[in-house]
Amino acid sequence: MEVIIQPNHHQIASIAANIIRDAILMKPNLVLGLATGSTPIELYKSLVRMHREDGLDFSGVTTFNLDEYVAIPLEHPQSYHTFMAHYFFNHVNIPEESQHIPQNTSENHEEFCTTYEDKIKQIGGIDIQVLGIGTDGHIGFNEVGSSLASRTRIVTLSQSTIDANAPYFNDDKKAVPELAITMGIATIMEAKQCLLLANGNSKSVAIAKAIEGPITSMVPASILQMHPDTVILLDEAAASDLKEVDYYNRSYANKLLLQSQ
Ligand code: PGA
């Protein structure tokens, strides 16, 4: 795990965007795993800017989103389909057929979930998976207690996730869907690289548990300790409960030094 701490969320978004840009330049048919929520918005803005101003070409890129609510129409203002179109897909040149977001269109959910996994495998797996983290340590919609071996499936959202998402539904907790489709933890762990972004004080306890606590299904993000190539990008507020900040900062400074030689 590489932990990079920056003064604010603009800088973490910019580092994440640079990692993705460099990966696309190396591999134009990059497979990206994408996340929704407030955290990656700044990252999408940076990538859109790179497309508009520097001509970063997404035409060969394929994307797979982590999750989507069940039982809201895809065109609902709070669906993740709407979110992705608004913040990213409408502004870059990823072909529509290369954009994948789980959706509740199939009567047979199990078959849909298996097909989603198969599509990821057929294309050779996800190269970079972007992740946020819930205040309870969830990744995707893999809530506390999710099997660390879980695959894409339908899940029930925890009360803390429903509470956290209520502001997007006019603070009406009952309007937040109870069910979602999410990639599983094992699905996420198969990505070649994971980029987890977190900013703000509300994430500091979950981040400390995920990075410095024991690996446990009670903190789903803690499984990333077992991932061979995970970069955790934090602002100072999200890093404020970590014990080893000095070590992470020295490690990153040394990495930059080595790269500049
Ligand atoms: P947020 O959500 O980016 O809106 O904080 C992250 C998550 O719950 O995974």
Coordinates of C-alpha atoms and ligand atoms in Angstrom, one line a residue:
M1 CA 0.0 0.0 0.0
E2 CA 1.3 3.4 -0.9
V3 CA -0.2 6.2 1.1
I4 CA 0.1 9.7 -0.3
I5 CA -1.0 12.7 1.8
Q6 CA -1.6 16.1 0.3
P7 CA -2.8 19.4 1.7
N8 CA -6.2 19.3 -0.1
H9 CA -8.5 17.3 -2.3
H10 CA -7.5 19.2 -5.5
Q11 CA -4.0 17.8 -5.2
I12 CA -5.1 14.2 -4.6
A13 CA -7.5 14.5 -7.6
S14 CA -4.6 15.8 -9.7
I15 CA -2.2 13.0 -8.8
A16 CA -4.9 10.4 -9.5
A17 CA -5.7 12.0 -12.9
N18 CA -2.0 12.0 -13.7
I19 CA -1.7 8.3 -12.9
I20 CA -4.7 7.5 -15.1
R21 CA -3.4 9.8 -17.9
D22 CA 0.0 8.1 -17.9
A23 CA -1.7 4.7 -18.0
I24 CA -3.8 5.7 -21.0
L25 CA -0.7 7.0 -22.8
M26 CA 1.0 3.6 -22.1
K27 CA -2.0 1.5 -22.9
P28 CA -4.7 3.3 -25.0
N29 CA -7.1 0.4 -24.5
L30 CA -6.9 0.8 -20.7
V31 CA -9.8 -0.8 -18.7
L32 CA -10.9 1.6 -15.9
G33 CA -13.0 0.7 -12.9
L34 CA -14.9 3.8 -11.9
A35 CA -16.6 5.1 -8.8
T36 CA -19.4 7.6 -8.0
G37 CA -20.0 9.8 -5.0
S38 CA -18.6 13.2 -4.1
T39 CA -15.0 12.0 -3.8
P40 CA -14.1 11.3 -7.5
I41 CA -15.9 14.4 -8.9
E42 CA -12.7 16.5 -8.9
L43 CA -10.8 13.6 -10.5
Y44 CA -13.4 13.5 -13.4
K45 CA -13.1 17.3 -13.8
S46 CA -9.3 16.9 -14.1
L47 CA -9.6 14.1 -16.7
V48 CA -12.2 16.1 -18.7
R49 CA -9.8 19.0 -18.7
M50 CA -7.0 16.8 -19.9
H51 CA -9.3 15.6 -22.8
R52 CA -10.3 19.1 -23.7
E53 CA -7.1 21.0 -23.3
D54 CA -4.4 18.3 -24.0
G55 CA -6.3 16.0 -26.3
L56 CA -6.1 13.0 -24.0
D57 CA -7.8 10.3 -26.1
F58 CA -10.3 8.0 -24.3
S59 CA -11.5 6.4 -27.6
G60 CA -9.9 3.0 -26.7
V61 CA -10.8 3.1 -23.0
T62 CA -13.4 0.7 -21.5
T63 CA -15.0 1.4 -18.2
F64 CA -16.8 -0.6 -15.6
N65 CA -18.6 1.2 -12.7
L66 CA -18.5 -0.3 -9.2
D67 CA -22.2 0.0 -8.4
E68 CA -25.7 1.3 -9.0
Y69 CA -28.9 1.5 -7.0
V70 CA -31.6 -1.1 -7.7
A71 CA -35.2 0.2 -8.2
I72 CA -34.6 3.6 -9.5
P73 CA -34.9 4.4 -13.2
L74 CA -31.6 4.8 -15.0
E75 CA -32.6 8.4 -15.9
H76 CA -33.4 9.3 -12.3
P77 CA -31.3 12.4 -11.3
Q78 CA -29.6 10.3 -8.5
S79 CA -28.9 7.2 -10.5
Y80 CA -25.3 6.5 -11.0
H81 CA -26.0 6.3 -14.8
T82 CA -27.0 10.0 -14.6
F83 CA -24.0 10.8 -12.4
M84 CA -21.5 9.3 -14.8
A85 CA -23.0 11.0 -17.8
H86 CA -23.1 14.3 -16.0
Y87 CA -19.6 14.3 -14.6
F88 CA -17.7 12.3 -17.1
F89 CA -19.1 10.4 -20.0
N90 CA -20.8 13.4 -21.7
H91 CA -17.5 15.2 -21.8
V92 CA -15.0 12.6 -23.0
N93 CA -14.8 10.3 -26.0
I94 CA -15.4 6.9 -24.5
P95 CA -17.6 5.0 -26.9
E96 CA -21.0 4.3 -25.4
E97 CA -20.6 0.5 -26.0
S98 CA -17.4 0.6 -23.9
Q99 CA -19.1 2.2 -20.8
H100 CA -20.5 -0.4 -18.4
I101 CA -22.6 0.4 -15.3
P102 CA -24.4 -2.3 -13.4
Q103 CA -28.2 -2.0 -13.9
N104 CA -31.4 -3.4 -12.8
T105 CA -32.9 -4.3 -16.1
S106 CA -32.8 -8.0 -15.8
E107 CA -35.4 -10.2 -14.2
N108 CA -32.6 -12.5 -13.5
H109 CA -30.3 -10.6 -11.2
E110 CA -28.0 -13.5 -10.7
E111 CA -27.4 -13.9 -14.4
F112 CA -26.9 -10.2 -14.8
C113 CA -24.2 -10.2 -12.1
T114 CA -22.4 -13.2 -13.6
T115 CA -22.5 -11.6 -17.0
Y116 CA -21.0 -8.4 -15.6
E117 CA -18.1 -10.4 -14.1
D118 CA -17.7 -12.3 -17.4
K119 CA -17.4 -9.0 -19.4
I120 CA -14.6 -7.8 -17.1
K121 CA -12.8 -11.1 -17.4
Q122 CA -13.2 -11.3 -21.2
I123 CA -11.6 -7.9 -21.7
G124 CA -8.6 -9.0 -19.6
G125 CA -9.5 -7.5 -16.2
I126 CA -9.6 -4.0 -14.8
D127 CA -6.3 -2.1 -15.1
I128 CA -7.0 0.7 -12.6
Q129 CA -9.9 0.7 -10.2
V130 CA -10.9 4.0 -8.7
L131 CA -12.4 3.7 -5.2
G132 CA -13.9 6.0 -2.6
I133 CA -14.5 4.8 1.0
G134 CA -17.6 5.0 3.2
T135 CA -17.4 6.4 6.7
D136 CA -17.9 2.8 7.8
G137 CA -15.1 1.6 5.7
H138 CA -17.1 0.2 2.8
I139 CA -15.8 0.1 -0.8
G140 CA -18.3 0.0 -3.7
F141 CA -21.5 -0.9 -1.9
N142 CA -19.7 -3.8 0.0
E143 CA -21.0 -2.9 3.4
V144 CA -19.6 -3.9 6.8
G145 CA -19.7 -7.7 7.1
S146 CA -19.4 -8.3 3.3
S147 CA -17.5 -11.5 2.5
L148 CA -14.0 -10.6 1.5
A149 CA -14.5 -13.2 -1.3
S150 CA -17.7 -11.6 -2.5
R151 CA -18.4 -11.1 -6.2
T152 CA -20.9 -8.8 -8.1
R153 CA -24.3 -9.2 -6.4
I154 CA -27.3 -7.5 -5.0
V155 CA -26.8 -6.0 -1.5
T156 CA -28.9 -4.2 1.1
L157 CA -27.5 -0.8 2.0
S158 CA -26.5 -0.2 5.6
Q159 CA -28.3 2.5 7.6
S160 CA -25.1 4.6 7.6
T161 CA -24.9 4.5 3.8
I162 CA -28.6 5.4 3.5
D163 CA -28.0 8.3 6.0
A164 CA -24.9 9.5 4.0
N165 CA -26.8 9.4 0.7
A166 CA -30.0 11.0 2.0
P167 CA -28.8 14.6 1.2
Y168 CA -28.9 13.6 -2.5
F169 CA -32.6 12.6 -2.1
N170 CA -33.8 15.9 -0.5
D171 CA -32.8 14.6 3.0
D172 CA -35.6 12.0 2.6
K173 CA -34.0 8.8 4.0
K174 CA -37.0 6.8 2.8
A175 CA -36.4 7.9 -0.8
V176 CA -32.9 6.3 -0.8
P177 CA -33.1 2.9 -2.4
E178 CA -32.5 0.0 0.0
L179 CA -30.8 -2.2 -2.5
A180 CA -27.9 -1.9 -4.9
I181 CA -25.8 -4.0 -7.3
T182 CA -22.1 -3.8 -6.5
M183 CA -19.0 -5.4 -7.7
G184 CA -17.8 -7.7 -4.9
I185 CA -14.6 -7.3 -2.9
A186 CA -12.9 -10.2 -4.7
T187 CA -13.9 -8.5 -8.0
I188 CA -12.2 -5.3 -6.8
M189 CA -9.2 -7.1 -5.6
E190 CA -8.6 -8.6 -9.1
A191 CA -8.0 -5.1 -10.5
K192 CA -4.3 -4.7 -11.3
Q193 CA -4.1 -1.4 -9.5
C194 CA -6.5 0.3 -7.0
L195 CA -6.6 4.0 -6.4
L196 CA -8.5 4.9 -3.3
L197 CA -9.3 8.6 -2.7
A198 CA -10.6 10.1 0.5
N199 CA -10.9 13.6 1.8
G200 CA -12.4 15.3 4.8
N201 CA -12.6 14.6 8.5
S202 CA -15.5 12.3 8.2
K203 CA -13.3 9.7 6.5
S204 CA -10.4 9.8 9.0
V205 CA -11.5 7.0 11.3
A206 CA -12.4 4.6 8.4
I207 CA -9.1 5.4 6.7
A208 CA -7.1 4.7 9.9
K209 CA -8.8 1.4 10.4
A210 CA -8.4 0.4 6.7
I211 CA -4.7 1.2 6.5
E212 CA -3.5 0.6 10.1
G213 CA -6.0 -1.8 11.6
P214 CA -6.5 -5.5 11.2
I215 CA -7.9 -6.9 7.9
T216 CA -11.5 -7.7 8.6
S217 CA -14.9 -7.8 6.9
M218 CA -16.0 -5.3 9.5
V219 CA -13.8 -2.7 7.6
P220 CA -14.1 -3.9 4.0
A221 CA -11.4 -1.5 2.7
S222 CA -8.9 -3.1 5.0
I223 CA -8.6 -6.0 2.5
L224 CA -6.6 -3.6 0.3
Q225 CA -3.7 -4.3 2.6
M226 CA -3.5 -7.6 0.7
H227 CA -3.6 -5.9 -2.7
P228 CA -0.2 -5.8 -4.4
D229 CA -0.6 -2.4 -6.0
T230 CA -2.9 0.0 -4.1
V231 CA -2.3 3.7 -3.9
I232 CA -4.3 5.6 -1.2
L233 CA -4.6 9.3 -1.8
L234 CA -5.6 11.4 1.1
D235 CA -6.0 15.0 2.1
E236 CA -4.7 16.0 5.5
A237 CA -8.1 15.8 7.1
A238 CA -8.7 12.3 6.0
A239 CA -5.2 11.3 7.2
S240 CA -5.6 12.9 10.6
D241 CA -6.1 9.7 12.5
L242 CA -3.2 7.8 11.0
K243 CA -0.3 7.0 13.3
E244 CA 2.4 6.6 10.6
V245 CA 2.0 9.9 8.7
D246 CA 5.7 10.8 9.0
Y247 CA 6.7 7.5 7.4
Y248 CA 4.2 7.8 4.6
N249 CA 5.4 11.3 3.8
R250 CA 9.0 10.3 3.8
S251 CA 8.3 7.3 1.6
Y252 CA 6.5 9.5 -0.9
A253 CA 9.3 12.1 -0.8
N254 CA 11.9 9.4 -1.5
K255 CA 9.8 8.0 -4.4
L256 CA 9.7 11.5 -6.0
L257 CA 13.4 11.8 -5.5
L258 CA 14.2 8.5 -7.1
Q259 CA 11.9 9.3 -10.0
S260 CA 13.7 12.6 -10.6
Q261 CA 17.2 11.0 -10.8
Ligands
PGA1 P1 -18.5 9.8 -1.1 O1 -18.9 8.3 -0.9 O2 -17.5 9.9 -2.1 O3 -19.8 10.5 -1.5 O4 -18.0 10.3 0.3 C1 -17.9 7.3 -0.9 C2 -18.5 6.0 -0.6 O5 -19.5 5.9 0.1 O6 -17.9 5.0 -1.1

